[in-house]
mmCIF file of C-alpha atoms and ligand atoms in Angstrom:
data_model
loop_
_atom_site.group_PDB
_atom_site.id
_atom_site.type_symbol
_atom_site.label_atom_id
_atom_site.label_comp_id
_atom_site.label_asym_id
_atom_site.label_seq_id
_atom_site.Cartn_x
_atom_site.Cartn_y
_atom_site.Cartn_z
ATOM 1 C CA MET B 15 -93.091 5.498 4.268
ATOM 2 C CA ALA B 16 -91.274 8.519 5.681
ATOM 3 C CA LYS B 17 -91.927 11.884 4.062
ATOM 4 C CA VAL B 18 -89.324 12.860 1.494
ATOM 5 C CA THR B 19 -87.513 16.106 2.440
ATOM 6 C CA GLU B 20 -84.631 16.171 -0.053
ATOM 7 C CA THR B 21 -83.329 14.259 -3.082
ATOM 8 C CA ILE B 22 -82.907 10.592 -2.141
ATOM 9 C CA LEU B 23 -82.287 7.260 -3.767
ATOM 10 C CA GLU B 24 -84.631 4.773 -2.204
ATOM 11 C CA ILE B 25 -83.344 1.186 -2.258
ATOM 12 C CA ASP B 26 -86.015 -1.449 -1.729
ATOM 13 C CA LEU B 27 -84.343 -4.609 -0.455
ATOM 14 C CA ASN B 28 -87.623 -6.522 -0.511
ATOM 15 C CA ALA B 29 -87.840 -5.822 -4.242
ATOM 16 C CA LEU B 30 -84.256 -7.089 -4.572
ATOM 17 C CA GLU B 31 -85.116 -10.343 -2.814
ATOM 18 C CA HIS B 32 -88.210 -10.705 -4.967
ATOM 19 C CA ASN B 33 -86.186 -10.252 -8.166
ATOM 20 C CA TYR B 34 -83.553 -12.710 -6.963
ATOM 21 C CA ARG B 35 -86.180 -15.346 -6.183
ATOM 22 C CA TYR B 36 -87.929 -14.737 -9.500
ATOM 23 C CA LEU B 37 -84.726 -15.145 -11.550
ATOM 24 C CA ARG B 38 -83.758 -18.214 -9.524
ATOM 25 C CA SER B 39 -87.176 -19.745 -10.170
ATOM 26 C CA ARG B 40 -86.401 -19.733 -13.899
ATOM 27 C CA LEU B 41 -83.267 -21.843 -13.341
ATOM 28 C CA ARG B 42 -82.552 -25.430 -12.361
ATOM 29 C CA PRO B 43 -82.243 -25.569 -8.560
ATOM 30 C CA GLU B 44 -78.604 -26.706 -8.731
ATOM 31 C CA THR B 45 -77.481 -23.845 -11.009
ATOM 32 C CA LYS B 46 -75.296 -21.411 -9.089
ATOM 33 C CA PHE B 47 -76.224 -17.733 -9.123
ATOM 34 C CA MET B 48 -73.611 -15.004 -9.370
ATOM 35 C CA ALA B 49 -74.980 -11.571 -8.454
ATOM 36 C CA VAL B 50 -73.271 -8.769 -10.353
ATOM 37 C CA VAL B 51 -72.796 -5.811 -7.999
ATOM 38 C CA LYS B 52 -70.211 -3.791 -9.924
ATOM 39 C CA ALA B 53 -70.393 -0.002 -10.214
ATOM 40 C CA TYR B 54 -71.848 0.493 -6.692
ATOM 41 C CA GLY B 55 -74.463 -2.183 -7.295
ATOM 42 C CA TYR B 56 -75.603 -0.588 -10.559
ATOM 43 C CA GLY B 57 -75.577 2.804 -8.873
ATOM 44 C CA SER B 58 -77.412 1.772 -5.692
ATOM 45 C CA ASP B 59 -75.306 0.567 -2.744
ATOM 46 C CA ALA B 60 -73.146 -2.479 -3.446
ATOM 47 C CA GLN B 61 -72.519 -3.281 0.202
ATOM 48 C CA GLU B 62 -76.183 -3.295 1.229
ATOM 49 C CA ILE B 63 -77.219 -5.157 -1.922
ATOM 50 C CA ALA B 64 -74.544 -7.788 -1.346
ATOM 51 C CA LEU B 65 -75.347 -8.208 2.358
ATOM 52 C CA CYS B 66 -79.003 -8.743 1.503
ATOM 53 C CA LEU B 67 -78.194 -11.282 -1.227
ATOM 54 C CA GLN B 68 -75.597 -13.041 0.912
ATOM 55 C CA HIS B 69 -78.338 -13.472 3.505
ATOM 56 C CA ALA B 70 -80.537 -14.925 0.746
ATOM 57 C CA GLN B 71 -77.662 -17.375 0.067
ATOM 58 C CA VAL B 72 -76.553 -16.232 -3.345
ATOM 59 C CA ASP B 73 -73.581 -18.355 -4.494
ATOM 60 C CA TYR B 74 -71.190 -15.746 -5.874
ATOM 61 C CA PHE B 75 -70.646 -12.045 -6.455
ATOM 62 C CA ALA B 76 -69.027 -10.287 -9.403
ATOM 63 C CA VAL B 77 -67.465 -6.836 -9.486
ATOM 64 C CA ALA B 78 -65.499 -5.137 -12.246
ATOM 65 C CA TYR B 79 -62.456 -3.919 -10.300
ATOM 66 C CA VAL B 80 -60.433 -4.969 -7.281
ATOM 67 C CA ASN B 81 -61.373 -2.025 -5.067
ATOM 68 C CA GLU B 82 -65.036 -2.892 -5.469
ATOM 69 C CA GLY B 83 -64.309 -6.384 -4.196
ATOM 70 C CA ILE B 84 -62.349 -5.063 -1.224
ATOM 71 C CA SER B 85 -65.226 -2.828 -0.225
ATOM 72 C CA LEU B 86 -67.498 -5.897 -0.156
ATOM 73 C CA ARG B 87 -65.043 -7.814 2.024
ATOM 74 C CA LYS B 88 -64.907 -4.822 4.394
ATOM 75 C CA ALA B 89 -68.710 -4.931 4.626
ATOM 76 C CA GLY B 90 -68.581 -8.542 5.787
ATOM 77 C CA ILE B 91 -69.093 -10.415 2.529
ATOM 78 C CA THR B 92 -67.558 -13.892 2.833
ATOM 79 C CA THR B 93 -69.153 -15.326 -0.339
ATOM 80 C CA PRO B 94 -66.726 -15.869 -3.280
ATOM 81 C CA ILE B 95 -66.171 -12.725 -5.373
ATOM 82 C CA LEU B 96 -65.086 -12.692 -9.015
ATOM 83 C CA VAL B 97 -63.235 -9.602 -10.279
ATOM 84 C CA LEU B 98 -64.110 -9.292 -13.959
ATOM 85 C CA HIS B 99 -61.355 -6.918 -14.991
ATOM 86 C CA PRO B 100 -58.536 -6.970 -12.424
ATOM 87 C CA GLN B 101 -55.562 -4.680 -12.923
ATOM 88 C CA LYS B 102 -52.018 -5.859 -12.320
ATOM 89 C CA VAL B 103 -51.220 -3.071 -9.835
ATOM 90 C CA HIS B 104 -53.883 -4.514 -7.491
ATOM 91 C CA PHE B 105 -53.029 -8.239 -7.704
ATOM 92 C CA LYS B 106 -51.497 -8.294 -4.240
ATOM 93 C CA LYS B 107 -54.595 -6.754 -2.643
ATOM 94 C CA LEU B 108 -56.771 -9.080 -4.698
ATOM 95 C CA ILE B 109 -55.068 -12.110 -3.151
ATOM 96 C CA THR B 110 -54.976 -10.626 0.348
ATOM 97 C CA HIS B 111 -58.749 -10.129 0.220
ATOM 98 C CA ASN B 112 -59.395 -13.536 -1.263
ATOM 99 C CA LEU B 113 -60.924 -12.256 -4.510
ATOM 100 C CA GLU B 114 -60.927 -14.383 -7.671
ATOM 101 C CA PRO B 115 -59.510 -12.878 -10.879
ATOM 102 C CA SER B 116 -60.923 -13.295 -14.359
ATOM 103 C CA ILE B 117 -57.818 -13.982 -16.458
ATOM 104 C CA TYR B 118 -58.151 -13.089 -20.096
ATOM 105 C CA SER B 119 -54.686 -12.953 -21.685
ATOM 106 C CA HIS B 120 -51.273 -14.610 -21.529
ATOM 107 C CA THR B 121 -49.843 -11.351 -20.189
ATOM 108 C CA ILE B 122 -52.289 -11.231 -17.275
ATOM 109 C CA LEU B 123 -51.860 -14.955 -16.662
ATOM 110 C CA GLY B 124 -48.084 -14.637 -16.386
ATOM 111 C CA GLN B 125 -48.307 -11.578 -14.162
ATOM 112 C CA PHE B 126 -50.852 -13.207 -11.881
ATOM 113 C CA ILE B 127 -48.851 -16.410 -11.502
ATOM 114 C CA SER B 128 -45.764 -14.359 -10.566
ATOM 115 C CA MET B 129 -47.658 -12.555 -7.821
ATOM 116 C CA ALA B 130 -49.312 -15.766 -6.599
ATOM 117 C CA GLU B 131 -45.915 -17.499 -6.381
ATOM 118 C CA GLU B 132 -44.385 -14.497 -4.636
ATOM 119 C CA MET B 133 -47.177 -14.649 -2.045
ATOM 120 C CA GLY B 134 -46.840 -18.399 -1.689
ATOM 121 C CA THR B 135 -50.398 -19.393 -2.628
ATOM 122 C CA LYS B 136 -51.394 -23.003 -3.319
ATOM 123 C CA GLU B 137 -53.956 -23.621 -6.109
ATOM 124 C CA TYR B 138 -55.354 -20.089 -5.894
ATOM 125 C CA PRO B 139 -58.733 -20.091 -7.725
ATOM 126 C CA VAL B 140 -58.901 -18.238 -11.042
ATOM 127 C CA HIS B 141 -61.528 -17.929 -13.791
ATOM 128 C CA LEU B 142 -60.379 -18.150 -17.403
ATOM 129 C CA LYS B 143 -62.243 -15.785 -19.708
ATOM 130 C CA PHE B 144 -62.692 -16.589 -23.397
ATOM 131 C CA ASN B 145 -63.702 -14.314 -26.232
ATOM 132 C CA THR B 146 -66.454 -15.908 -28.315
ATOM 133 C CA GLY B 147 -67.552 -12.867 -30.301
ATOM 134 C CA LEU B 148 -67.918 -9.811 -28.075
ATOM 135 C CA ASN B 149 -64.322 -8.967 -29.014
ATOM 136 C CA ARG B 150 -63.653 -7.116 -25.805
ATOM 137 C CA LEU B 151 -61.634 -9.340 -23.436
ATOM 138 C CA GLY B 152 -60.635 -12.970 -23.532
ATOM 139 C CA PHE B 153 -58.470 -15.820 -24.712
ATOM 140 C CA THR B 154 -59.383 -17.759 -27.846
ATOM 141 C CA TYR B 155 -59.705 -21.483 -28.459
ATOM 142 C CA ASP B 156 -56.230 -21.517 -29.978
ATOM 143 C CA ASP B 157 -54.710 -20.223 -26.732
ATOM 144 C CA LEU B 158 -55.733 -23.362 -24.825
ATOM 145 C CA MET B 159 -52.533 -25.324 -25.455
ATOM 146 C CA ASP B 160 -50.324 -22.550 -24.130
ATOM 147 C CA ILE B 161 -52.625 -21.810 -21.197
ATOM 148 C CA HIS B 162 -52.529 -25.467 -20.217
ATOM 149 C CA GLU B 163 -48.765 -25.626 -20.491
ATOM 150 C CA THR B 164 -48.311 -22.490 -18.375
ATOM 151 C CA ILE B 165 -50.738 -23.536 -15.655
ATOM 152 C CA ASN B 166 -49.532 -27.130 -15.577
ATOM 153 C CA ALA B 167 -45.991 -25.969 -14.901
ATOM 154 C CA GLN B 168 -46.839 -24.387 -11.529
ATOM 155 C CA LYS B 169 -48.882 -24.980 -8.339
ATOM 156 C CA ALA B 170 -49.699 -21.434 -7.214
ATOM 157 C CA ILE B 171 -52.981 -21.160 -9.150
ATOM 158 C CA ARG B 172 -55.726 -23.517 -10.332
ATOM 159 C CA VAL B 173 -58.573 -23.049 -12.805
ATOM 160 C CA LYS B 174 -61.786 -22.942 -10.793
ATOM 161 C CA ALA B 175 -64.054 -21.656 -13.538
ATOM 162 C CA ILE B 176 -64.276 -20.832 -17.208
ATOM 163 C CA LEU B 177 -66.439 -18.094 -18.706
ATOM 164 C CA SER B 178 -67.403 -16.116 -21.753
ATOM 165 C CA HIS B 179 -69.709 -13.131 -22.260
ATOM 166 C CA LEU B 180 -72.477 -12.829 -24.848
ATOM 167 C CA ALA B 181 -72.950 -9.761 -27.024
ATOM 168 C CA ALA B 182 -76.683 -9.652 -27.694
ATOM 169 C CA THR B 183 -78.792 -11.907 -25.474
ATOM 170 C CA GLU B 184 -81.617 -9.339 -25.285
ATOM 171 C CA ASP B 185 -81.854 -8.980 -29.073
ATOM 172 C CA LYS B 186 -84.195 -11.494 -30.735
ATOM 173 C CA ASN B 187 -82.730 -10.577 -34.144
ATOM 174 C CA GLU B 188 -79.339 -11.857 -33.029
ATOM 175 C CA THR B 189 -80.363 -15.361 -31.958
ATOM 176 C CA GLU B 190 -78.142 -16.971 -34.551
ATOM 177 C CA PHE B 191 -75.113 -15.014 -33.410
ATOM 178 C CA THR B 192 -75.784 -15.852 -29.763
ATOM 179 C CA GLN B 193 -76.076 -19.533 -30.661
ATOM 180 C CA LEU B 194 -72.764 -19.269 -32.493
ATOM 181 C CA GLN B 195 -71.150 -17.759 -29.395
ATOM 182 C CA LEU B 196 -72.636 -20.520 -27.235
ATOM 183 C CA SER B 197 -71.321 -23.254 -29.527
ATOM 184 C CA ARG B 198 -67.863 -21.659 -29.605
ATOM 185 C CA PHE B 199 -67.895 -21.586 -25.822
ATOM 186 C CA GLU B 200 -68.963 -25.229 -25.648
ATOM 187 C CA ALA B 201 -66.034 -26.270 -27.827
ATOM 188 C CA ILE B 202 -63.704 -24.255 -25.575
ATOM 189 C CA TYR B 203 -64.840 -25.646 -22.226
ATOM 190 C CA GLN B 204 -64.974 -29.219 -23.484
ATOM 191 C CA LYS B 205 -61.424 -28.995 -24.695
ATOM 192 C CA ALA B 206 -60.316 -27.210 -21.513
ATOM 193 C CA GLU B 207 -61.829 -29.797 -19.196
ATOM 194 C CA ALA B 208 -60.348 -32.606 -21.288
ATOM 195 C CA MET B 209 -56.881 -31.033 -21.214
ATOM 196 C CA PHE B 210 -56.861 -30.193 -17.520
ATOM 197 C CA ASN B 211 -58.727 -33.382 -16.675
ATOM 198 C CA TYR B 212 -60.901 -31.797 -14.004
ATOM 199 C CA LYS B 213 -64.281 -30.067 -13.780
ATOM 200 C CA MET B 214 -64.573 -26.286 -13.940
ATOM 201 C CA ILE B 215 -67.547 -24.060 -13.095
ATOM 202 C CA LYS B 216 -68.816 -22.969 -16.515
ATOM 203 C CA HIS B 217 -70.684 -19.661 -16.758
ATOM 204 C CA VAL B 218 -71.834 -17.579 -19.699
ATOM 205 C CA LEU B 219 -75.368 -16.135 -19.258
ATOM 206 C CA ASN B 220 -76.251 -12.607 -18.154
ATOM 207 C CA THR B 221 -79.813 -11.561 -17.196
ATOM 208 C CA SER B 222 -81.226 -11.634 -20.724
ATOM 209 C CA GLY B 223 -79.414 -14.897 -21.282
ATOM 210 C CA ILE B 224 -81.279 -16.415 -18.321
ATOM 211 C CA ILE B 225 -84.546 -15.284 -19.913
ATOM 212 C CA ASN B 226 -83.854 -16.159 -23.549
ATOM 213 C CA TYR B 227 -81.315 -19.025 -23.469
ATOM 214 C CA PRO B 228 -82.047 -20.984 -20.268
ATOM 215 C CA TYR B 229 -80.711 -24.200 -21.860
ATOM 216 C CA ALA B 230 -77.238 -22.615 -21.701
ATOM 217 C CA GLN B 231 -77.319 -21.953 -17.938
ATOM 218 C CA LEU B 232 -74.489 -24.500 -17.431
ATOM 219 C CA ASP B 233 -73.170 -24.470 -13.831
ATOM 220 C CA MET B 234 -73.690 -20.808 -13.005
ATOM 221 C CA VAL B 235 -75.305 -17.618 -14.359
ATOM 222 C CA ARG B 236 -74.282 -13.977 -13.850
ATOM 223 C CA SER B 237 -77.115 -11.549 -13.313
ATOM 224 C CA GLY B 238 -76.974 -7.811 -12.769
ATOM 225 C CA ILE B 239 -79.764 -5.722 -14.264
ATOM 226 C CA GLY B 240 -82.481 -8.298 -13.498
ATOM 227 C CA LEU B 241 -81.720 -8.155 -9.781
ATOM 228 C CA TYR B 242 -82.247 -4.388 -9.891
ATOM 229 C CA GLY B 243 -85.660 -4.895 -11.501
ATOM 230 C CA TYR B 244 -85.147 -4.640 -15.253
ATOM 231 C CA GLY B 245 -85.198 -7.540 -17.707
ATOM 232 C CA ASN B 246 -84.707 -5.871 -21.102
ATOM 233 C CA ASP B 247 -88.113 -7.351 -21.948
ATOM 234 C CA GLU B 248 -91.636 -6.018 -21.329
ATOM 235 C CA THR B 249 -93.065 -9.299 -20.054
ATOM 236 C CA ILE B 250 -90.179 -9.938 -17.689
ATOM 237 C CA ASP B 251 -90.249 -6.338 -16.479
ATOM 238 C CA LYS B 252 -93.807 -7.006 -15.235
ATOM 239 C CA ALA B 253 -92.523 -9.835 -13.058
ATOM 240 C CA LEU B 254 -89.663 -7.766 -11.619
ATOM 241 C CA ILE B 255 -89.771 -4.775 -9.241
ATOM 242 C CA PRO B 256 -87.472 -1.744 -9.618
ATOM 243 C CA VAL B 257 -85.157 -1.707 -6.590
ATOM 244 C CA VAL B 258 -84.099 1.915 -6.901
ATOM 245 C CA THR B 259 -86.403 4.947 -6.947
ATOM 246 C CA LEU B 260 -85.000 8.451 -7.320
ATOM 247 C CA LYS B 261 -87.176 10.924 -5.440
ATOM 248 C CA THR B 262 -86.998 14.605 -4.707
ATOM 249 C CA ILE B 263 -89.223 17.528 -3.700
ATOM 250 C CA ILE B 264 -90.382 20.800 -5.206
ATOM 251 C CA ALA B 265 -88.013 23.514 -3.936
ATOM 252 C CA GLN B 266 -89.831 26.509 -5.454
ATOM 253 C CA LYS B 267 -92.640 27.325 -7.884
ATOM 254 C CA HIS B 268 -92.520 30.155 -10.422
ATOM 255 C CA ILE B 269 -95.185 31.786 -12.518
ATOM 256 C CA ILE B 270 -93.559 32.562 -15.851
ATOM 257 C CA PRO B 271 -95.304 35.181 -18.014
ATOM 258 C CA SER B 272 -95.645 34.470 -21.722
ATOM 259 C CA GLY B 273 -92.403 35.165 -23.627
ATOM 260 C CA GLU B 274 -90.059 34.716 -20.647
ATOM 261 C CA SER B 275 -87.236 32.182 -20.690
ATOM 262 C CA VAL B 276 -86.297 29.512 -18.152
ATOM 263 C CA GLY B 277 -82.776 28.419 -17.254
ATOM 264 C CA TYR B 278 -79.289 28.680 -18.736
ATOM 265 C CA ASN B 279 -78.933 29.870 -22.303
ATOM 266 C CA ARG B 280 -82.696 30.562 -22.391
ATOM 267 C CA LYS B 281 -83.463 27.193 -23.980
ATOM 268 C CA TYR B 282 -87.103 27.293 -22.935
ATOM 269 C CA ILE B 283 -89.301 30.251 -23.887
ATOM 270 C CA SER B 284 -92.879 30.182 -22.592
ATOM 271 C CA SER B 285 -95.551 30.631 -25.239
ATOM 272 C CA LYS B 286 -98.221 31.203 -22.578
ATOM 273 C CA PRO B 287 -98.273 31.891 -18.856
ATOM 274 C CA THR B 288 -96.557 28.847 -17.370
ATOM 275 C CA VAL B 289 -95.973 27.467 -13.899
ATOM 276 C CA THR B 290 -92.627 25.808 -13.278
ATOM 277 C CA ALA B 291 -91.253 23.897 -10.318
ATOM 278 C CA THR B 292 -87.546 23.855 -9.495
ATOM 279 C CA LEU B 293 -86.171 20.525 -8.254
ATOM 280 C CA PRO B 294 -82.967 20.092 -6.221
ATOM 281 C CA LEU B 295 -81.034 17.714 -8.482
ATOM 282 C CA GLY B 296 -79.183 18.066 -11.755
ATOM 283 C CA HIS B 297 -76.523 16.683 -14.044
ATOM 284 C CA ALA B 298 -74.111 16.360 -11.122
ATOM 285 C CA ASP B 299 -76.545 13.832 -9.678
ATOM 286 C CA GLY B 300 -76.716 11.717 -12.805
ATOM 287 C CA ILE B 301 -79.600 13.317 -14.663
ATOM 288 C CA GLY B 302 -77.584 14.561 -17.634
ATOM 289 C CA ARG B 303 -78.287 17.417 -20.012
ATOM 290 C CA GLN B 304 -79.644 14.947 -22.562
ATOM 291 C CA TYR B 305 -82.773 14.753 -20.388
ATOM 292 C CA GLY B 306 -83.415 18.486 -20.738
ATOM 293 C CA GLN B 307 -85.198 20.503 -23.411
ATOM 294 C CA GLY B 308 -87.356 17.679 -24.548
ATOM 295 C CA ASN B 309 -89.459 14.663 -23.901
ATOM 296 C CA THR B 310 -88.371 13.581 -20.468
ATOM 297 C CA LYS B 311 -91.019 13.756 -17.770
ATOM 298 C CA VAL B 312 -91.032 13.289 -14.014
ATOM 299 C CA SER B 313 -94.014 12.306 -11.859
ATOM 300 C CA ILE B 314 -95.668 14.729 -9.440
ATOM 301 C CA ASN B 315 -98.835 13.738 -7.563
ATOM 302 C CA GLY B 316 -99.480 11.048 -10.157
ATOM 303 C CA GLN B 317 -99.125 13.361 -13.164
ATOM 304 C CA LEU B 318 -96.258 13.782 -15.611
ATOM 305 C CA ALA B 319 -94.312 17.050 -15.711
ATOM 306 C CA PRO B 320 -91.859 17.654 -18.610
ATOM 307 C CA ILE B 321 -88.364 18.971 -17.909
ATOM 308 C CA VAL B 322 -88.023 22.459 -19.430
ATOM 309 C CA GLY B 323 -84.841 24.146 -20.633
ATOM 310 C CA ASN B 324 -81.339 22.980 -19.848
ATOM 311 C CA VAL B 325 -80.646 20.668 -16.933
ATOM 312 C CA CYS B 326 -78.375 22.592 -14.524
ATOM 313 C CA MET B 327 -75.625 21.054 -12.405
ATOM 314 C CA ASP B 328 -77.727 21.002 -9.235
ATOM 315 C CA MET B 329 -81.245 21.859 -10.381
ATOM 316 C CA ILE B 330 -83.934 20.984 -12.890
ATOM 317 C CA MET B 331 -87.047 22.960 -13.829
ATOM 318 C CA VAL B 332 -90.258 21.193 -14.809
ATOM 319 C CA ASP B 333 -93.570 22.426 -16.208
ATOM 320 C CA VAL B 334 -96.354 22.014 -13.628
ATOM 321 C CA THR B 335 -98.899 24.360 -15.223
ATOM 322 C CA GLU B 336 -101.506 21.579 -15.347
ATOM 323 C CA ILE B 337 -100.597 19.891 -12.066
ATOM 324 C CA ALA B 338 -101.996 20.629 -8.633
ATOM 325 C CA CYS B 339 -98.877 20.780 -6.477
ATOM 326 C CA LYS B 340 -97.083 22.923 -3.923
ATOM 327 C CA GLU B 341 -93.585 23.555 -2.660
ATOM 328 C CA GLY B 342 -92.366 20.556 -0.650
ATOM 329 C CA ASP B 343 -94.444 18.025 -2.610
ATOM 330 C CA GLU B 344 -92.765 14.752 -3.503
ATOM 331 C CA VAL B 345 -91.452 14.187 -7.055
ATOM 332 C CA ILE B 346 -90.562 10.811 -8.551
ATOM 333 C CA ILE B 347 -87.806 11.038 -11.152
ATOM 334 C CA PHE B 348 -87.735 7.329 -11.978
ATOM 335 C CA GLY B 349 -88.157 3.945 -10.340
ATOM 336 C CA LYS B 350 -91.387 2.349 -9.214
ATOM 337 C CA ASP B 351 -94.304 3.856 -11.220
ATOM 338 C CA LEU B 352 -91.866 5.392 -13.718
ATOM 339 C CA PRO B 353 -89.405 2.689 -14.793
ATOM 340 C CA ALA B 354 -85.772 3.563 -15.567
ATOM 341 C CA THR B 355 -86.292 1.854 -18.921
ATOM 342 C CA GLU B 356 -88.943 4.419 -19.936
ATOM 343 C CA PHE B 357 -87.117 7.387 -18.454
ATOM 344 C CA SER B 358 -83.798 6.541 -20.115
ATOM 345 C CA LYS B 359 -85.434 5.867 -23.486
ATOM 346 C CA THR B 360 -86.427 9.541 -23.741
ATOM 347 C CA ALA B 361 -82.714 10.403 -23.871
ATOM 348 C CA ASN B 362 -81.757 7.534 -26.189
ATOM 349 C CA THR B 363 -79.991 5.561 -23.539
ATOM 350 C CA ILE B 364 -80.576 2.448 -21.446
ATOM 351 C CA SER B 365 -81.522 1.659 -17.854
ATOM 352 C CA TYR B 366 -77.935 0.511 -17.165
ATOM 353 C CA GLU B 367 -76.478 3.951 -17.897
ATOM 354 C CA LEU B 368 -79.136 5.868 -15.992
ATOM 355 C CA LEU B 369 -78.809 3.637 -12.905
ATOM 356 C CA THR B 370 -75.014 3.529 -12.767
ATOM 357 C CA GLY B 371 -74.835 7.300 -13.203
ATOM 358 C CA MET B 372 -76.478 8.066 -9.855
ATOM 359 C CA SER B 373 -74.076 10.353 -8.012
ATOM 360 C CA GLN B 374 -72.618 9.357 -4.667
ATOM 361 C CA ARG B 375 -73.829 12.665 -3.204
ATOM 362 C CA ILE B 376 -77.431 11.456 -3.203
ATOM 363 C CA PRO B 377 -78.286 9.910 0.167
ATOM 364 C CA ARG B 378 -79.239 6.228 -0.078
ATOM 365 C CA ILE B 379 -82.301 5.279 1.981
ATOM 366 C CA LEU B 380 -82.935 1.579 2.589
ATOM 367 C CA LEU B 381 -86.406 0.093 2.635
ATOM 368 C CA LYS B 382 -86.861 -3.317 4.223
ATOM 369 C CA ASN B 383 -90.088 -5.060 5.340
HETATM 370 C C1 PLP I 407 -71.989 -6.604 -16.254
HETATM 371 C C2 PLP I 407 -71.793 -8.021 -16.626
HETATM 372 C C3 PLP I 407 -72.817 -8.978 -16.417
HETATM 373 C C4 PLP I 407 -74.219 -8.624 -15.969
HETATM 374 O O1 PLP I 407 -75.042 -8.323 -17.074
HETATM 375 P P1 PLP I 407 -76.595 -7.969 -16.898
HETATM 376 O O2 PLP I 407 -77.063 -7.723 -18.279
HETATM 377 O O3 PLP I 407 -76.641 -6.739 -16.056
HETATM 378 O O4 PLP I 407 -77.237 -9.143 -16.240
HETATM 379 C C5 PLP I 407 -72.510 -10.305 -16.653
HETATM 380 N N1 PLP I 407 -71.289 -10.672 -17.104
HETATM 381 C C6 PLP I 407 -70.301 -9.786 -17.354
HETATM 382 C C7 PLP I 407 -68.985 -10.249 -17.870
HETATM 383 C C8 PLP I 407 -70.532 -8.432 -17.146
HETATM 384 O O5 PLP I 407 -69.556 -7.537 -17.405
#
């Protein structure tokens, strides 16, 4: 592996393929797999992630917004792409780039049909999204009659798939609620298929759903975090490999006499002679101030160094008093050896937030084979 000379985000595509194969192995062979690559591929590089998974013959991609889907098309992605939360202003571009909208309200349905008719589409594929308890986006069971009437009265769009999203698949204390959501969804898709009198692709499970409710895999699953190496579960985490590792180097070392302060607002005061190392990344890179002044540690030469004082915009200081290290040495912030789950926990957040917060100014370095 090349020597690290600045802050980088290493993206291990072999780990990605491993995670994909592992998650697939837990499913029936005929179940379709939708890879969720929204938010820059959970903060990595959506285009590279998608190209790798397209090569591995993933069935579908999901993004949150239209522009994310367009950027995949521009990278050469020809696999179907679902846009989870399309905005009306981008409907035209959505159709031009052959993206599939998730339609969640009568308003959006009407607006999308108007655009589809204006552009002269025939049976353009859409996914109908139902709210079964997350109470975020979606139609309800009682909307089905009207949805059917609206869609039946035109030819520009056709229902290709039907979906819902679960609120707490990773939480073993919420099994009953998840089962309630699943049974609500079942009632919805059975009625929908009976009304429309054709089959739809039914999809409801996210990563933790694949792990904890495999019987509900239906026709397709939607996995994000698992592909990036985290399963919201200690046992599963052992089977997965973190795809992204944030690395940097020691820019400078300081010997701090007892009683001196370190950083803005003097939030660290040394109680004994202390050696600190300054690292070239900060809250502008996605390591927020909540990681400062406390428990969060980074890894230097196999040992853990706590972050001292306030995290600055472009720099972080760590305590290396007990660590043999020199300027230029490699530092692992999180990733392999120091999972994002552990790192994020020290600031009371989750791997998802840490990963998606990685700034675009950090160079992405791809590892393959
Ligand atoms: C983000 C998202 C997912 C992926 O969830 P993971 O927990 O990362 O697997 C699936 N479905 C919807 C609707 C989402 O918004």
